GROMACS .gro file of C-alpha atoms in nm:
model
  206
    1PHE     CA    1   0.522  11.171  -2.288
    2SER     CA    2   0.610  11.531  -2.360
    3PRO     CA    3   0.329  11.791  -2.326
    4ASP     CA    4   0.289  11.815  -2.705
    5GLU     CA    5   0.263  11.435  -2.729
    6ILE     CA    6   0.002  11.429  -2.453
    7TYR     CA    7  -0.201  11.690  -2.637
    8GLU     CA    8  -0.190  11.502  -2.967
    9ARG     CA    9  -0.273  11.170  -2.803
   10CYS     CA   10  -0.556  11.297  -2.585
   11LYS     CA   11  -0.731  11.589  -2.756
   12SER     CA   12  -0.967  11.369  -2.961
   13SER     CA   13  -1.097  11.215  -2.636
   14VAL     CA   14  -1.206  11.552  -2.499
   15LEU     CA   15  -1.558  11.675  -2.580
   16MET     CA   16  -1.774  11.983  -2.546
   17ILE     CA   17  -2.097  11.918  -2.358
   18GLY     CA   18  -2.413  12.112  -2.286
   19ARG     CA   19  -2.746  12.208  -2.434
   20ILE     CA   20  -2.780  12.120  -2.805
   21TYR     CA   21  -2.912  12.406  -3.018
   22LYS     CA   22  -2.942  12.490  -3.387
   23CYS     CA   23  -2.734  12.793  -3.480
   24ASP     CA   24  -2.921  13.099  -3.611
   25LYS     CA   25  -2.609  13.213  -3.796
   26CYS     CA   26  -2.527  12.893  -3.985
   27THR     CA   27  -2.677  12.556  -4.075
   28LYS     CA   28  -2.498  12.359  -3.805
   29TRP     CA   29  -2.598  12.232  -3.462
   30HIS     CA   30  -2.389  12.347  -3.167
   31VAL     CA   31  -2.331  12.230  -2.811
   32GLY     CA   32  -2.298  12.439  -2.495
   33SER     CA   33  -1.972  12.528  -2.338
   34ALA     CA   34  -1.861  12.279  -2.070
   35SER     CA   35  -1.609  11.996  -2.105
   36ALA     CA   36  -1.619  11.616  -2.084
   37PHE     CA   37  -1.404  11.319  -2.181
   38ALA     CA   38  -1.452  10.967  -2.315
   39ILE     CA   39  -1.406  10.671  -2.082
   40THR     CA   40  -1.525  10.394  -2.316
   41SER     CA   41  -1.515  10.355  -2.694
   42ASP     CA   42  -1.892  10.307  -2.721
   43GLY     CA   43  -2.001  10.646  -2.589
   44VAL     CA   44  -1.966  10.652  -2.210
   45ILE     CA   45  -1.827  10.986  -2.097
   46ALA     CA   46  -1.752  11.169  -1.773
   47THR     CA   47  -1.827  11.528  -1.678
   48ASN     CA   48  -1.926  11.725  -1.367
   49TYR     CA   49  -2.255  11.679  -1.186
   50HIS     CA   50  -2.310  12.055  -1.192
   51VAL     CA   51  -2.284  12.056  -1.573
   52ILE     CA   52  -2.598  11.840  -1.609
   53GLU     CA   53  -2.784  11.978  -1.308
   54ASP     CA   54  -3.079  12.217  -1.357
   55LYS     CA   55  -3.098  12.197  -1.735
   56ASP     CA   56  -3.482  12.226  -1.725
   57GLY     CA   57  -3.542  11.939  -1.966
   58ALA     CA   58  -3.316  12.083  -2.234
   59THR     CA   59  -3.165  11.833  -2.475
   60LEU     CA   60  -2.809  11.759  -2.364
   61GLY     CA   61  -2.543  11.658  -2.611
   62ALA     CA   62  -2.172  11.643  -2.673
   63MET     CA   63  -1.951  11.743  -2.964
   64ASP     CA   64  -1.615  11.589  -3.051
   65LEU     CA   65  -1.304  11.738  -3.209
   66SER     CA   66  -1.434  11.671  -3.561
   67GLY     CA   67  -1.758  11.860  -3.495
   68LYS     CA   68  -1.986  11.555  -3.470
   69THR     CA   69  -2.266  11.591  -3.216
   70TYR     CA   70  -2.421  11.314  -3.006
   71PRO     CA   71  -2.728  11.334  -2.781
   72VAL     CA   72  -2.700  11.225  -2.418
   73THR     CA   73  -2.937  10.931  -2.379
   74GLU     CA   74  -2.875  10.820  -2.021
   75VAL     CA   75  -2.723  10.923  -1.691
   76LEU     CA   76  -2.549  10.602  -1.583
   77ALA     CA   77  -2.424  10.727  -1.245
   78ALA     CA   78  -2.391  11.058  -1.063
   79SER     CA   79  -2.268  11.201  -0.735
   80LYS     CA   80  -2.346  11.557  -0.629
   81ALA     CA   81  -2.089  11.552  -0.347
   82ASP     CA   82  -1.815  11.427  -0.577
   83ASP     CA   83  -1.940  11.651  -0.863
   84VAL     CA   84  -1.916  11.362  -1.111
   85ALA     CA   85  -2.165  11.238  -1.370
   86ILE     CA   86  -2.123  10.939  -1.601
   87LEU     CA   87  -2.330  10.967  -1.919
   88ARG     CA   88  -2.401  10.767  -2.233
   89LEU     CA   89  -2.399  10.922  -2.579
   90LYS     CA   90  -2.604  10.779  -2.865
   91GLY     CA   91  -2.408  10.645  -3.161
   92ALA     CA   92  -2.071  10.770  -3.048
   93ARG     CA   93  -1.744  10.599  -3.135
   94LEU     CA   94  -1.479  10.755  -2.917
   95THR     CA   95  -1.118  10.711  -2.812
   96PRO     CA   96  -1.129  10.658  -2.434
   97LEU     CA   97  -0.878  10.804  -2.192
   98PRO     CA   98  -0.728  10.558  -1.942
   99LEU     CA   99  -0.798  10.628  -1.576
  100SER     CA  100  -0.493  10.617  -1.351
  101ARG     CA  101  -0.508  10.355  -1.078
  102GLU     CA  102  -0.313  10.578  -0.843
  103ALA     CA  103  -0.350  10.935  -0.721
  104ALA     CA  104  -0.104  11.182  -0.870
  105PRO     CA  105   0.147  11.280  -0.600
  106VAL     CA  106   0.159  11.638  -0.477
  107GLY     CA  107   0.420  11.817  -0.687
  108SER     CA  108   0.373  11.597  -0.994
  109ALA     CA  109   0.311  11.754  -1.333
  110VAL     CA  110  -0.040  11.761  -1.480
  111ASN     CA  111  -0.201  11.888  -1.800
  112VAL     CA  112  -0.558  12.003  -1.864
  113ILE     CA  113  -0.729  12.005  -2.205
  114SER     CA  114  -1.048  12.209  -2.186
  115HIS     CA  115  -1.263  12.482  -2.340
  116PRO     CA  116  -1.216  12.797  -2.127
  117ASN     CA  117  -1.481  13.051  -2.230
  118GLY     CA  118  -1.505  12.917  -2.585
  119ARG     CA  119  -1.131  12.878  -2.640
  120TYR     CA  120  -1.173  12.519  -2.748
  121PHE     CA  121  -0.913  12.247  -2.691
  122THR     CA  122  -0.679  12.467  -2.489
  123MET     CA  123  -0.403  12.286  -2.300
  124THR     CA  124  -0.251  12.424  -1.981
  125LYS     CA  125   0.022  12.284  -1.757
  126GLY     CA  126   0.082  12.283  -1.384
  127ASP     CA  127   0.132  12.065  -1.079
  128VAL     CA  128  -0.078  11.896  -0.814
  129SER     CA  129  -0.064  12.133  -0.517
  130ARG     CA  130  -0.262  11.950  -0.245
  131TYR     CA  131  -0.541  11.711  -0.150
  132PHE     CA  132  -0.809  11.804   0.104
  133LEU     CA  133  -1.161  11.729   0.224
  134TRP     CA  134  -1.414  11.972   0.074
  135ARG     CA  135  -1.722  12.052   0.282
  136ALA     CA  136  -2.043  12.231   0.182
  137LYS     CA  137  -2.415  12.206   0.263
  138ASN     CA  138  -2.405  11.881   0.460
  139MET     CA  139  -2.167  11.724   0.208
  140ALA     CA  140  -1.802  11.628   0.229
  141ALA     CA  141  -1.584  11.478  -0.042
  142PRO     CA  142  -1.216  11.460  -0.140
  143ARG     CA  143  -1.076  11.728  -0.368
  144MET     CA  144  -0.740  11.792  -0.531
  145ALA     CA  145  -0.595  12.132  -0.614
  146ILE     CA  146  -0.374  12.198  -0.917
  147THR     CA  147  -0.188  12.498  -1.056
  148ALA     CA  148  -0.277  12.446  -1.424
  149ASP     CA  149  -0.497  12.731  -1.542
  150TYR     CA  150  -0.859  12.700  -1.650
  151ALA     CA  151  -1.182  12.899  -1.648
  152LYS     CA  152  -1.556  12.876  -1.709
  153GLY     CA  153  -1.618  12.623  -1.983
  154SER     CA  154  -1.346  12.396  -1.845
  155SER     CA  155  -1.576  12.213  -1.602
  156GLY     CA  156  -1.557  11.837  -1.661
  157ALA     CA  157  -1.223  11.844  -1.840
  158PRO     CA  158  -0.964  11.573  -1.775
  159VAL     CA  159  -0.657  11.637  -1.561
  160LEU     CA  160  -0.382  11.425  -1.718
  161ASN     CA  161  -0.051  11.294  -1.587
  162SER     CA  162   0.268  11.258  -1.792
  163GLU     CA  163   0.147  10.918  -1.919
  164GLY     CA  164  -0.172  11.066  -2.061
  165GLU     CA  165  -0.380  10.902  -1.787
  166VAL     CA  166  -0.670  11.077  -1.613
  167VAL     CA  167  -0.577  11.164  -1.254
  168GLY     CA  168  -0.862  11.406  -1.196
  169MET     CA  169  -1.138  11.622  -1.340
  170VAL     CA  170  -1.174  12.000  -1.341
  171SER     CA  171  -1.450  12.115  -1.105
  172ALA     CA  172  -1.432  12.475  -0.981
  173THR     CA  173  -1.221  12.776  -0.889
  174ASN     CA  174  -1.190  12.967  -0.562
  175SER     CA  175  -1.063  13.324  -0.573
  176ILE     CA  176  -0.866  13.454  -0.274
  177TYR     CA  177  -0.882  13.829  -0.212
  178TYR     CA  178  -0.668  14.022   0.035
  179THR     CA  179  -0.942  14.254   0.158
  180ARG     CA  180  -1.317  14.310   0.144
  181GLU     CA  181  -1.441  14.669   0.152
  182LYS     CA  182  -1.800  14.793   0.134
  183GLY     CA  183  -1.922  14.448   0.038
  184GLN     CA  184  -1.675  14.418  -0.248
  185ASN     CA  185  -1.375  14.189  -0.269
  186GLN     CA  186  -1.052  14.381  -0.331
  187ASN     CA  187  -0.697  14.291  -0.438
  188LEU     CA  188  -0.715  13.945  -0.595
  189GLN     CA  189  -0.416  13.742  -0.480
  190MET     CA  190  -0.469  13.388  -0.603
  191VAL     CA  191  -0.719  13.167  -0.784
  192VAL     CA  192  -0.723  12.812  -0.645
  193LYS     CA  193  -0.811  12.544  -0.901
  194LEU     CA  194  -1.027  12.270  -0.746
  195CYS     CA  195  -1.053  11.929  -0.912
  196ILE     CA  196  -1.205  11.587  -0.850
  197PRO     CA  197  -0.955  11.305  -0.776
  198VAL     CA  198  -0.962  11.010  -1.014
  199ALA     CA  199  -1.080  10.774  -0.736
  200ALA     CA  200  -1.413  10.958  -0.723
  201ILE     CA  201  -1.463  10.892  -1.095
  202SER     CA  202  -1.355  10.529  -1.075
  203LYS     CA  203  -1.592  10.443  -0.789
  204LEU     CA  204  -1.893  10.542  -1.001
  205LEU     CA  205  -1.780  10.295  -1.267
  206ASP     CA  206  -1.753   9.999  -1.028
   0.00000   0.00000   0.00000
């Protein structure tokens, strides 16, 4: 599919997720600013572990492209190391995204549909740049890096191949600076985009 076809086919499967709150400026309910995507038609979705972590009992929910909101009723599976959480939404009827059975090769084209800093349903394009083993705080898990742009609010968004299949999930960024002076990073050179490979999502569904 062309990038515009991928966007039209997949955008309705992408959701906003976060704390549900009633707006003090209008009569509508709103949902916080991370991303998620549908993996079944009856309300099972995927997002990052860090999106649902430390919410202090706040009511979590998701909002679809049409503006409908759904409360999160259950955490079906989660992995902190893989930064993946599988959730169930109450009463949702969604269009699921297919998960690729194979890893996207390095150099292959990918697309991300996400909500960077409130810029909802933004699509960016890039390539898979590498796979590596991520290590932190007694944890280790596979990661993939891509060149498609994203920012805060994009966490949990699908990384899509040219067939519109999920090959990964947005997770984090890592800024590379040339120097550090007086405790301050200087001269930003590159922002590495770190994602979760599709295999880490699939294993939580088995």
